[in-house]
GROMACS .gro file of C-alpha atoms in nm:
model
  419
    1MET     CA    1  -1.710  -2.490  -1.988
    2LYS     CA    2  -1.621  -2.581  -1.614
    3HIS     CA    3  -1.663  -2.314  -1.365
    4PHE     CA    4  -1.525  -2.310  -0.996
    5ALA     CA    5  -1.553  -2.072  -0.745
    6VAL     CA    6  -1.306  -2.176  -0.396
    7THR     CA    7  -1.247  -1.937  -0.102
    8GLU     CA    8  -0.961  -1.818  -0.032
    9CYS     CA    9  -0.796  -1.982   0.290
   10TYR     CA   10  -1.105  -2.175   0.401
   11GLY     CA   11  -1.179  -2.360   0.019
   12SER     CA   12  -0.981  -2.572  -0.209
   13ILE     CA   13  -1.055  -2.686  -0.521
   14PRO     CA   14  -0.981  -3.112  -0.530
   15ILE     CA   15  -0.766  -3.262  -0.804
   16SER     CA   16  -0.891  -3.575  -0.948
   17ASP     CA   17  -1.006  -3.751  -1.290
   18TYR     CA   18  -1.295  -3.970  -1.177
   19GLU     CA   19  -1.505  -3.680  -1.001
   20SER     CA   20  -1.750  -3.440  -1.192
   21GLU     CA   21  -1.618  -3.133  -0.927
   22ALA     CA   22  -1.276  -3.169  -0.885
   23LEU     CA   23  -1.005  -3.021  -1.104
   24SER     CA   24  -0.841  -3.257  -1.397
   25THR     CA   25  -0.513  -3.353  -1.349
   26LEU     CA   26  -0.356  -3.158  -1.655
   27GLN     CA   27  -0.600  -2.875  -1.527
   28ALA     CA   28  -0.417  -2.836  -1.252
   29ASP     CA   29  -0.100  -2.907  -1.403
   30GLU     CA   30  -0.175  -2.617  -1.677
   31LEU     CA   31  -0.227  -2.407  -1.379
   32SER     CA   32   0.083  -2.500  -1.258
   33SER     CA   33   0.249  -2.384  -1.527
   34TYR     CA   34   0.036  -2.066  -1.553
   35ILE     CA   35   0.187  -1.997  -1.140
   36SER     CA   36   0.560  -2.068  -1.301
   37MET     CA   37   0.481  -1.818  -1.628
   38ASN     CA   38   0.427  -1.540  -1.492
   39ARG     CA   39   0.580  -1.555  -1.119
   40LEU     CA   40   0.296  -1.590  -0.930
   41ASP     CA   41   0.389  -1.635  -0.526
   42GLN     CA   42   0.378  -2.032  -0.515
   43ASP     CA   43   0.384  -1.996  -0.157
   44LEU     CA   44   0.064  -1.846  -0.160
   45ILE     CA   45  -0.083  -2.131  -0.399
   46ARG     CA   46  -0.065  -2.482  -0.264
   47ILE     CA   47  -0.117  -2.716  -0.530
   48SER     CA   48  -0.057  -3.095  -0.338
   49ARG     CA   49  -0.151  -3.404  -0.478
   50LYS     CA   50  -0.526  -3.405  -0.341
   51SER     CA   51  -0.610  -3.021  -0.427
   52VAL     CA   52  -0.558  -2.602  -0.475
   53THR     CA   53  -0.554  -2.356  -0.182
   54PHE     CA   54  -0.577  -2.020  -0.219
   55ILE     CA   55  -0.406  -1.873   0.051
   56ASN     CA   56  -0.395  -1.477  -0.020
   57TYR     CA   57  -0.504  -1.390  -0.396
   58VAL     CA   58  -0.812  -1.322  -0.481
   59GLY     CA   59  -0.967  -1.312  -0.795
   60PHE     CA   60  -1.001  -1.471  -1.159
   61ILE     CA   61  -0.798  -1.708  -1.364
   62GLN     CA   62  -0.909  -1.837  -1.649
   63LEU     CA   63  -0.757  -2.206  -1.845
   64SER     CA   64  -0.772  -2.295  -2.114
   65SER     CA   65  -1.116  -2.542  -2.012
   66CYS     CA   66  -1.177  -2.443  -1.707
   67SER     CA   67  -1.167  -2.076  -1.498
   68ILE     CA   68  -1.113  -2.034  -1.108
   69GLU     CA   69  -1.260  -1.796  -0.899
   70ILE     CA   70  -1.090  -1.724  -0.595
   71LEU     CA   71  -1.368  -1.546  -0.321
   72PRO     CA   72  -1.275  -1.397   0.049
   73LYS     CA   73  -1.438  -1.506   0.302
   74VAL     CA   74  -1.772  -1.353   0.433
   75SER     CA   75  -2.019  -1.397   0.672
   76SER     CA   76  -2.329  -1.554   0.445
   77ASN     CA   77  -2.067  -1.732   0.347
   78GLU     CA   78  -2.245  -1.680  -0.032
   79PRO     CA   79  -2.025  -1.612  -0.361
   80SER     CA   80  -2.335  -1.349  -0.441
   81GLN     CA   81  -2.234  -1.173  -0.128
   82SER     CA   82  -1.865  -1.246  -0.129
   83ARG     CA   83  -1.817  -1.049  -0.502
   84ARG     CA   84  -2.034  -0.778  -0.323
   85VAL     CA   85  -1.756  -0.725  -0.116
   86LEU     CA   86  -1.433  -0.796  -0.313
   87LEU     CA   87  -1.635  -0.496  -0.560
   88HIS     CA   88  -1.682  -0.250  -0.249
   89MET     CA   89  -1.397  -0.265  -0.184
   90LEU     CA   90  -1.220  -0.260  -0.518
   91GLU     CA   91  -1.427   0.032  -0.560
   92ARG     CA   92  -1.277   0.174  -0.242
   93THR     CA   93  -0.949   0.150  -0.266
   94GLY     CA   94  -0.946   0.311  -0.649
   95TYR     CA   95  -0.921   0.004  -0.811
   96LEU     CA   96  -1.211   0.032  -1.005
   97ASP     CA   97  -1.472   0.358  -1.055
   98ILE     CA   98  -1.865   0.294  -1.068
   99HIS     CA   99  -2.064   0.493  -1.133
  100ASP     CA  100  -2.426   0.381  -0.900
  101SER     CA  101  -2.644   0.313  -1.138
  102GLN     CA  102  -2.401  -0.028  -1.296
  103ILE     CA  103  -2.377  -0.127  -0.947
  104GLY     CA  104  -2.753  -0.207  -0.998
  105GLN     CA  105  -2.713  -0.390  -1.236
  106ILE     CA  106  -2.482  -0.637  -1.144
  107GLU     CA  107  -2.546  -1.007  -1.095
  108TYR     CA  108  -2.399  -1.054  -0.822
  109GLU     CA  109  -2.568  -1.393  -0.838
  110LYS     CA  110  -2.522  -1.504  -1.178
  111MET     CA  111  -2.137  -1.370  -1.284
  112ASN     CA  112  -1.854  -1.438  -1.191
  113LEU     CA  113  -1.604  -1.168  -1.133
  114PHE     CA  114  -1.492  -1.140  -1.504
  115GLU     CA  115  -1.886  -1.108  -1.658
  116ILE     CA  116  -1.861  -0.876  -1.402
  117LEU     CA  117  -1.552  -0.690  -1.482
  118ALA     CA  118  -1.657  -0.759  -1.847
  119SER     CA  119  -1.992  -0.588  -1.763
  120LEU     CA  120  -1.903  -0.284  -1.651
  121PHE     CA  121  -1.590  -0.228  -1.923
  122THR     CA  122  -1.804  -0.260  -2.204
  123ASP     CA  123  -2.126  -0.065  -2.056
  124LYS     CA  124  -1.834   0.213  -2.004
  125VAL     CA  125  -1.629   0.240  -2.302
  126LEU     CA  126  -1.908   0.226  -2.553
  127ARG     CA  127  -2.055   0.474  -2.347
  128GLU     CA  128  -1.657   0.665  -2.432
  129LEU     CA  129  -1.714   0.596  -2.751
  130THR     CA  130  -2.076   0.722  -2.855
  131ARG     CA  131  -1.943   1.084  -2.700
  132GLY     CA  132  -1.618   1.081  -2.960
  133VAL     CA  133  -1.334   0.783  -3.026
  134LEU     CA  134  -1.053   0.927  -2.908
  135ARG     CA  135  -0.834   1.072  -3.182
  136THR     CA  136  -0.488   1.213  -3.122
  137TYR     CA  137  -0.207   1.323  -3.385
  138ILE     CA  138   0.042   1.050  -3.511
  139THR     CA  139   0.369   1.059  -3.685
  140GLN     CA  140   0.310   0.938  -4.084
  141GLN     CA  141   0.614   0.926  -4.290
  142ASP     CA  142   0.464   0.860  -4.633
  143LYS     CA  143   0.563   0.922  -5.017
  144LEU     CA  144   0.282   1.155  -5.126
  145ASN     CA  145   0.234   1.345  -5.480
  146THR     CA  146   0.177   1.695  -5.270
  147VAL     CA  147   0.427   1.841  -5.014
  148ARG     CA  148   0.256   1.775  -4.658
  149GLY     CA  149   0.406   1.840  -4.302
  150ARG     CA  150   0.814   1.849  -4.434
  151ILE     CA  151   1.070   1.732  -4.628
  152ASP     CA  152   1.229   1.384  -4.491
  153THR     CA  153   1.581   1.503  -4.688
  154THR     CA  154   1.771   1.155  -4.620
  155SER     CA  155   1.527   0.985  -4.773
  156GLN     CA  156   1.456   1.185  -5.063
  157MET     CA  157   1.851   1.246  -5.077
  158LYS     CA  158   1.807   0.770  -5.114
  159ARG     CA  159   1.553   0.798  -5.425
  160ALA     CA  160   1.682   1.076  -5.598
  161HIS     CA  161   1.821   0.846  -5.891
  162LEU     CA  162   1.457   0.819  -5.928
  163LYS     CA  163   1.188   0.935  -6.207
  164SER     CA  164   0.915   0.998  -6.000
  165THR     CA  165   0.715   1.305  -5.868
  166ALA     CA  166   0.633   1.158  -5.541
  167VAL     CA  167   0.805   1.415  -5.209
  168SER     CA  168   0.945   1.196  -4.948
  169CYS     CA  169   0.715   1.411  -4.627
  170ILE     CA  170   0.716   1.348  -4.258
  171PHE     CA  171   0.376   1.464  -4.131
  172ASP     CA  172   0.093   1.432  -3.854
  173GLU     CA  173  -0.263   1.295  -3.906
  174PHE     CA  174  -0.551   1.322  -3.660
  175HIS     CA  175  -0.625   0.927  -3.614
  176PRO     CA  176  -0.743   0.685  -3.434
  177ASP     CA  177  -0.509   0.448  -3.425
  178HIS     CA  178  -0.246   0.515  -3.144
  179ILE     CA  179  -0.179   0.282  -2.824
  180LEU     CA  180  -0.479   0.364  -2.601
  181ASN     CA  181  -0.720   0.291  -2.794
  182ARG     CA  182  -0.578  -0.009  -2.930
  183ILE     CA  183  -0.578  -0.165  -2.549
  184LEU     CA  184  -0.925  -0.062  -2.584
  185LYS     CA  185  -1.033  -0.308  -2.852
  186ALA     CA  186  -0.788  -0.616  -2.691
  187THR     CA  187  -1.021  -0.571  -2.436
  188LEU     CA  188  -1.334  -0.618  -2.563
  189ARG     CA  189  -1.171  -0.924  -2.777
  190LYS     CA  190  -1.097  -1.046  -2.528
  191ILE     CA  191  -1.438  -1.041  -2.325
  192MET     CA  192  -1.578  -1.135  -2.704
  193ARG     CA  193  -1.368  -1.445  -2.674
  194GLN     CA  194  -1.419  -1.563  -2.324
  195SER     CA  195  -1.720  -1.392  -2.220
  196ASN     CA  196  -2.024  -1.607  -2.119
  197GLN     CA  197  -2.251  -1.292  -2.139
  198LEU     CA  198  -2.503  -1.279  -2.466
  199ASN     CA  199  -2.521  -0.932  -2.296
  200THR     CA  200  -2.150  -0.807  -2.289
  201ARG     CA  201  -2.098  -0.973  -2.580
  202LYS     CA  202  -2.343  -0.792  -2.821
  203ARG     CA  203  -2.160  -0.402  -2.572
  204ALA     CA  204  -1.848  -0.534  -2.734
  205GLY     CA  205  -1.926  -0.576  -3.054
  206HIS     CA  206  -2.104  -0.255  -3.081
  207ALA     CA  207  -1.785  -0.065  -2.962
  208MET     CA  208  -1.553  -0.232  -3.155
  209LEU     CA  209  -1.714  -0.120  -3.471
  210TYR     CA  210  -1.639   0.225  -3.331
  211LEU     CA  211  -1.293   0.067  -3.342
  212ASN     CA  212  -1.256  -0.017  -3.722
  213GLU     CA  213  -0.932   0.189  -3.793
  214VAL     CA  214  -0.724   0.071  -3.445
  215THR     CA  215  -0.463  -0.191  -3.541
  216ASP     CA  216  -0.567  -0.546  -3.393
  217SER     CA  217  -0.246  -0.586  -3.178
  218ILE     CA  218  -0.077  -0.872  -3.034
  219ASP     CA  219   0.264  -0.662  -2.934
  220GLN     CA  220   0.191  -0.737  -2.533
  221ARG     CA  221   0.487  -0.417  -2.473
  222ILE     CA  222   0.228  -0.210  -2.595
  223PHE     CA  223  -0.032  -0.377  -2.249
  224ARG     CA  224   0.337  -0.232  -2.071
  225SER     CA  225   0.381   0.103  -2.266
  226ALA     CA  226   0.260   0.471  -2.037
  227ILE     CA  227  -0.031   0.582  -2.090
  228TYR     CA  228  -0.024   0.958  -1.978
  229PHE     CA  229  -0.380   1.102  -1.904
  230ASP     CA  230  -0.477   1.476  -1.964
  231ARG     CA  231  -0.841   1.660  -2.041
  232ASN     CA  232  -0.845   1.518  -2.391
  233ASN     CA  233  -0.852   1.141  -2.258
  234ARG     CA  234  -0.992   1.182  -1.874
  235ARG     CA  235  -1.297   1.094  -2.008
  236TYR     CA  236  -1.091   0.707  -2.054
  237GLU     CA  237  -0.922   0.681  -1.769
  238ALA     CA  238  -1.175   0.471  -1.563
  239CYS     CA  239  -1.229   0.220  -1.871
  240TYR     CA  240  -0.811   0.183  -1.927
  241ARG     CA  241  -0.776   0.087  -1.538
  242LEU     CA  242  -1.054  -0.167  -1.604
  243ALA     CA  243  -0.862  -0.255  -1.988
  244MET     CA  244  -0.540  -0.282  -1.819
  245LEU     CA  245  -0.678  -0.551  -1.524
  246LEU     CA  246  -0.924  -0.692  -1.721
  247LEU     CA  247  -0.587  -0.800  -1.981
  248SER     CA  248  -0.378  -0.850  -1.698
  249GLN     CA  249  -0.090  -1.151  -1.604
  250SER     CA  250  -0.203  -1.318  -1.951
  251ALA     CA  251   0.058  -1.554  -2.063
  252PRO     CA  252   0.004  -1.879  -2.356
  253THR     CA  253  -0.130  -2.243  -2.240
  254PRO     CA  254   0.160  -2.526  -2.274
  255GLN     CA  255  -0.138  -2.649  -2.473
  256LYS     CA  256  -0.152  -2.623  -2.784
  257GLY     CA  257  -0.370  -2.440  -3.019
  258ASN     CA  258  -0.372  -2.003  -3.017
  259LYS     CA  259  -0.543  -2.040  -2.656
  260THR     CA  260  -0.434  -1.770  -2.342
  261ALA     CA  261  -0.455  -1.811  -1.965
  262SER     CA  262  -0.534  -1.555  -1.800
  263SER     CA  263  -0.567  -1.412  -1.455
  264ILE     CA  264  -0.705  -1.103  -1.251
  265LEU     CA  265  -0.578  -1.109  -0.902
  266PHE     CA  266  -0.586  -0.916  -0.615
  267LYS     CA  267  -0.345  -1.015  -0.322
  268MET     CA  268  -0.625  -0.996   0.045
  269ASN     CA  269  -0.408  -0.843   0.259
  270ASP     CA  270  -0.287  -0.546   0.084
  271LEU     CA  271  -0.684  -0.517  -0.062
  272PHE     CA  272  -0.733  -0.507   0.308
  273GLU     CA  273  -0.438  -0.229   0.433
  274SER     CA  274  -0.547  -0.009   0.171
  275TYR     CA  275  -0.958  -0.033   0.285
  276ILE     CA  276  -0.846   0.090   0.613
  277ALA     CA  277  -0.599   0.362   0.561
  278HIS     CA  278  -0.978   0.460   0.266
  279LEU     CA  279  -1.186   0.437   0.624
  280VAL     CA  280  -0.956   0.582   0.880
  281ARG     CA  281  -0.862   0.905   0.625
  282LYS     CA  282  -1.250   0.916   0.618
  283LEU     CA  283  -1.293   0.999   1.010
  284THR     CA  284  -0.871   1.168   1.054
  285SER     CA  285  -0.644   1.384   0.875
  286HIS     CA  286  -0.371   1.323   1.093
  287VAL     CA  287  -0.289   0.978   0.965
  288VAL     CA  288   0.068   0.906   0.750
  289ILE     CA  289   0.018   0.535   0.517
  290LYS     CA  290   0.285   0.294   0.503
  291ASP     CA  291   0.518   0.577   0.767
  292ARG     CA  292   0.896   0.530   0.686
  293SER     CA  293   1.099   0.781   0.939
  294TYR     CA  294   1.290   0.546   1.118
  295LYS     CA  295   1.527   0.215   1.106
  296LEU     CA  296   1.571  -0.005   1.334
  297LEU     CA  297   1.949   0.008   1.380
  298ILE     CA  298   2.193   0.144   1.286
  299LYS     CA  299   2.530   0.010   1.152
  300GLU     CA  300   2.819   0.102   1.372
  301SER     CA  301   3.115   0.089   1.066
  302THR     CA  302   2.917   0.259   0.849
  303ASP     CA  303   2.649   0.504   1.038
  304ARG     CA  304   2.384   0.395   0.810
  305GLY     CA  305   2.010   0.218   0.846
  306VAL     CA  306   1.887  -0.168   0.894
  307PHE     CA  307   1.594  -0.327   0.865
  308GLN     CA  308   1.319  -0.025   0.819
  309LEU     CA  309   0.993   0.066   0.992
  310GLU     CA  310   0.769   0.063   0.775
  311PRO     CA  311   0.364   0.076   1.025
  312ASP     CA  312   0.104   0.067   0.810
  313LEU     CA  313  -0.063   0.362   0.929
  314LEU     CA  314   0.006   0.608   1.181
  315ILE     CA  315  -0.187   0.823   1.371
  316SER     CA  316  -0.166   1.152   1.523
  317GLY     CA  317  -0.358   1.259   1.786
  318THR     CA  318  -0.450   1.608   1.933
  319HIS     CA  319  -0.263   1.587   2.333
  320GLY     CA  320   0.107   1.499   2.104
  321LEU     CA  321   0.057   1.148   2.138
  322SER     CA  322   0.025   0.907   1.839
  323MET     CA  323  -0.056   0.556   1.823
  324ILE     CA  324  -0.039   0.260   1.501
  325ILE     CA  325  -0.259   0.093   1.360
  326ASP     CA  326  -0.048  -0.292   1.112
  327THR     CA  327  -0.358  -0.411   0.998
  328LYS     CA  328  -0.302  -0.871   0.952
  329TRP     CA  329  -0.504  -1.022   0.639
  330LYS     CA  330  -0.510  -1.377   0.851
  331VAL     CA  331  -0.718  -1.591   1.059
  332ILE     CA  332  -0.688  -1.567   1.444
  333ASP     CA  333  -0.941  -1.752   1.615
  334SER     CA  334  -1.052  -1.701   2.012
  335SER     CA  335  -1.020  -2.101   2.119
  336TYR     CA  336  -0.666  -2.080   2.041
  337SER     CA  337  -0.424  -1.917   2.312
  338ARG     CA  338  -0.410  -1.542   2.262
  339HIS     CA  339  -0.605  -1.595   1.942
  340GLY     CA  340  -0.325  -1.706   1.775
  341VAL     CA  341  -0.178  -1.391   1.721
  342LYS     CA  342   0.207  -1.470   1.602
  343ARG     CA  343   0.507  -1.474   1.678
  344GLU     CA  344   0.642  -1.232   1.484
  345ASP     CA  345   0.386  -1.006   1.488
  346PHE     CA  346   0.411  -1.003   1.857
  347TYR     CA  347   0.816  -0.877   1.763
  348GLN     CA  348   0.707  -0.655   1.463
  349THR     CA  349   0.520  -0.428   1.694
  350TYR     CA  350   0.726  -0.442   2.043
  351ALA     CA  351   1.005  -0.309   1.809
  352TYR     CA  352   0.757   0.001   1.640
  353LEU     CA  353   0.666   0.044   2.055
  354THR     CA  354   1.053   0.090   2.121
  355ARG     CA  355   1.168   0.312   1.812
  356TYR     CA  356   0.884   0.575   1.846
  357GLU     CA  357   0.900   0.728   2.164
  358HIS     CA  358   0.579   0.925   2.051
  359VAL     CA  359   0.349   0.598   2.000
  360GLU     CA  360   0.172   0.445   2.311
  361THR     CA  361  -0.106   0.229   2.156
  362VAL     CA  362  -0.051  -0.026   1.844
  363ILE     CA  363  -0.281  -0.188   1.728
  364LEU     CA  364  -0.290  -0.562   1.568
  365LEU     CA  365  -0.607  -0.554   1.342
  366TYR     CA  366  -0.733  -0.870   1.203
  367PRO     CA  367  -1.108  -0.903   0.967
  368ASN     CA  368  -1.376  -1.017   1.144
  369HIS     CA  369  -1.524  -1.405   1.141
  370ASP     CA  370  -1.750  -1.646   1.338
  371GLY     CA  371  -1.480  -1.766   1.533
  372ILE     CA  372  -1.424  -1.461   1.642
  373ASN     CA  373  -1.602  -1.382   2.065
  374ARG     CA  374  -1.663  -1.042   2.048
  375THR     CA  375  -1.911  -0.940   2.268
  376ASP     CA  376  -1.808  -0.574   2.290
  377ASP     CA  377  -1.618  -0.282   2.222
  378SER     CA  378  -1.328  -0.389   2.428
  379PRO     CA  379  -0.956  -0.549   2.251
  380LEU     CA  380  -0.989  -0.923   2.185
  381GLU     CA  381  -0.611  -0.961   2.380
  382SER     CA  382  -0.357  -0.614   2.564
  383TRP     CA  383  -0.045  -0.591   2.653
  384TYR     CA  384   0.193  -0.314   2.747
  385VAL     CA  385   0.575  -0.355   2.739
  386GLU     CA  386   0.740  -0.476   3.096
  387GLY     CA  387   0.843  -0.128   3.263
  388ARG     CA  388   0.649   0.064   3.011
  389SER     CA  389   0.238   0.050   3.091
  390ASP     CA  390   0.197   0.349   2.858
  391LYS     CA  391   0.356   0.159   2.621
  392ARG     CA  392   0.045  -0.108   2.532
  393LEU     CA  393  -0.036  -0.360   2.172
  394LEU     CA  394  -0.440  -0.452   2.166
  395VAL     CA  395  -0.551  -0.673   1.908
  396TYR     CA  396  -0.904  -0.617   1.750
  397ALA     CA  397  -1.089  -0.767   1.469
  398ILE     CA  398  -1.357  -0.555   1.239
  399ASN     CA  399  -1.614  -0.652   1.096
  400TYR     CA  400  -1.542  -0.473   0.692
  401GLU     CA  401  -1.798  -0.609   0.463
  402ASP     CA  402  -2.046  -0.336   0.618
  403GLU     CA  403  -1.882   0.013   0.624
  404SER     CA  404  -2.142   0.181   0.836
  405LEU     CA  405  -1.990  -0.111   1.078
  406ALA     CA  406  -1.572  -0.042   1.016
  407LEU     CA  407  -1.597   0.260   1.049
  408LEU     CA  408  -1.840   0.178   1.427
  409ASP     CA  409  -1.557  -0.025   1.526
  410LEU     CA  410  -1.214   0.258   1.409
  411LYS     CA  411  -1.418   0.541   1.610
  412SER     CA  412  -1.419   0.278   1.900
  413ILE     CA  413  -1.070   0.235   1.839
  414MET     CA  414  -0.910   0.579   1.732
  415LYS     CA  415  -1.102   0.733   2.021
  416GLY     CA  416  -0.836   0.930   2.193
  417TYR     CA  417  -0.707   1.019   1.879
  418LEU     CA  418  -1.061   1.190   1.700
  419ALA     CA  419  -1.020   1.546   1.733
   0.00000   0.00000   0.00000
């Protein structure tokens, strides 16, 4: 099966029926149908007659005859480094729970994102199943020769005319056939069907043996069921999170047969925002994520606020003043006027500076890349509000690939606001 690896925003996949390293028109049509069926943002996946470009989305898409891996831009332009950076961000932001021993076993050069997640899942779920299959009390209804639980009087009265000694009973049975185990089994089935890694498929097959009493459910509703974790099932929570990633966005393809397309997709702007929030929380506890204290305007006729302001990070300093950091997963470039900062971002930050009286600085924070000339810790751009030189807008780029360097960048940006 053909596999494509493409860089989000910077790269594209050609569409041609005559090139070996291109999507065929049928594959492009299947991708387009999948995007529409799953209501993915079509503005972020641009399919033209000649190519496909992914903007903001990163992750993995499995089609019937090919797979597509979308990776974030990194300085080395190596897919292995992109996978390493993406996995690190997913782990830091809580999407994944990865043990150090598992990280050391990942072959980033040989395994795409799906194979990495499948390997992590099979390793983790097999370890937990070996410790013991999770069982829970499930309400059963059956006709028994001896009373068990309580008698189902309604059913029993309907059977009164029958010459039978059986009694209709409702009882609880300690059984492994519950929703969580069905989700785990469905994930193992998918891995055995799609994984190209022999060791991963072997672990999946071994794990399946522990779940032979569990129903092979094809009801998609179970994947939307709420699972509540307590001290009895907490050890399976990380397995469940991985399972939901591997099962997410599944839909039948327009091809004949029983094949299924699926994807594991993340919006990079949300992931970047969560990652920076994680790093800021390591530096200070005086931070509010997505503050919703203010509306931009009040409608006179109703006295109700309109246009909710929601800065990404509101950081309080020790001297009573605050700063806002707004993350932007966008490409800026030193060769452009104002580094290419968008007009709408100026308007947004102006609203923050004028509405938040105690905020003296707003930071627009972008990912660093080769097109940005950074000579020292100074901002790339610096402005202040006309007539209010104490209200400043600064633009910075951060080296998000290396956490230690990213923390140093944030310490420099936040100096004066750290205790």
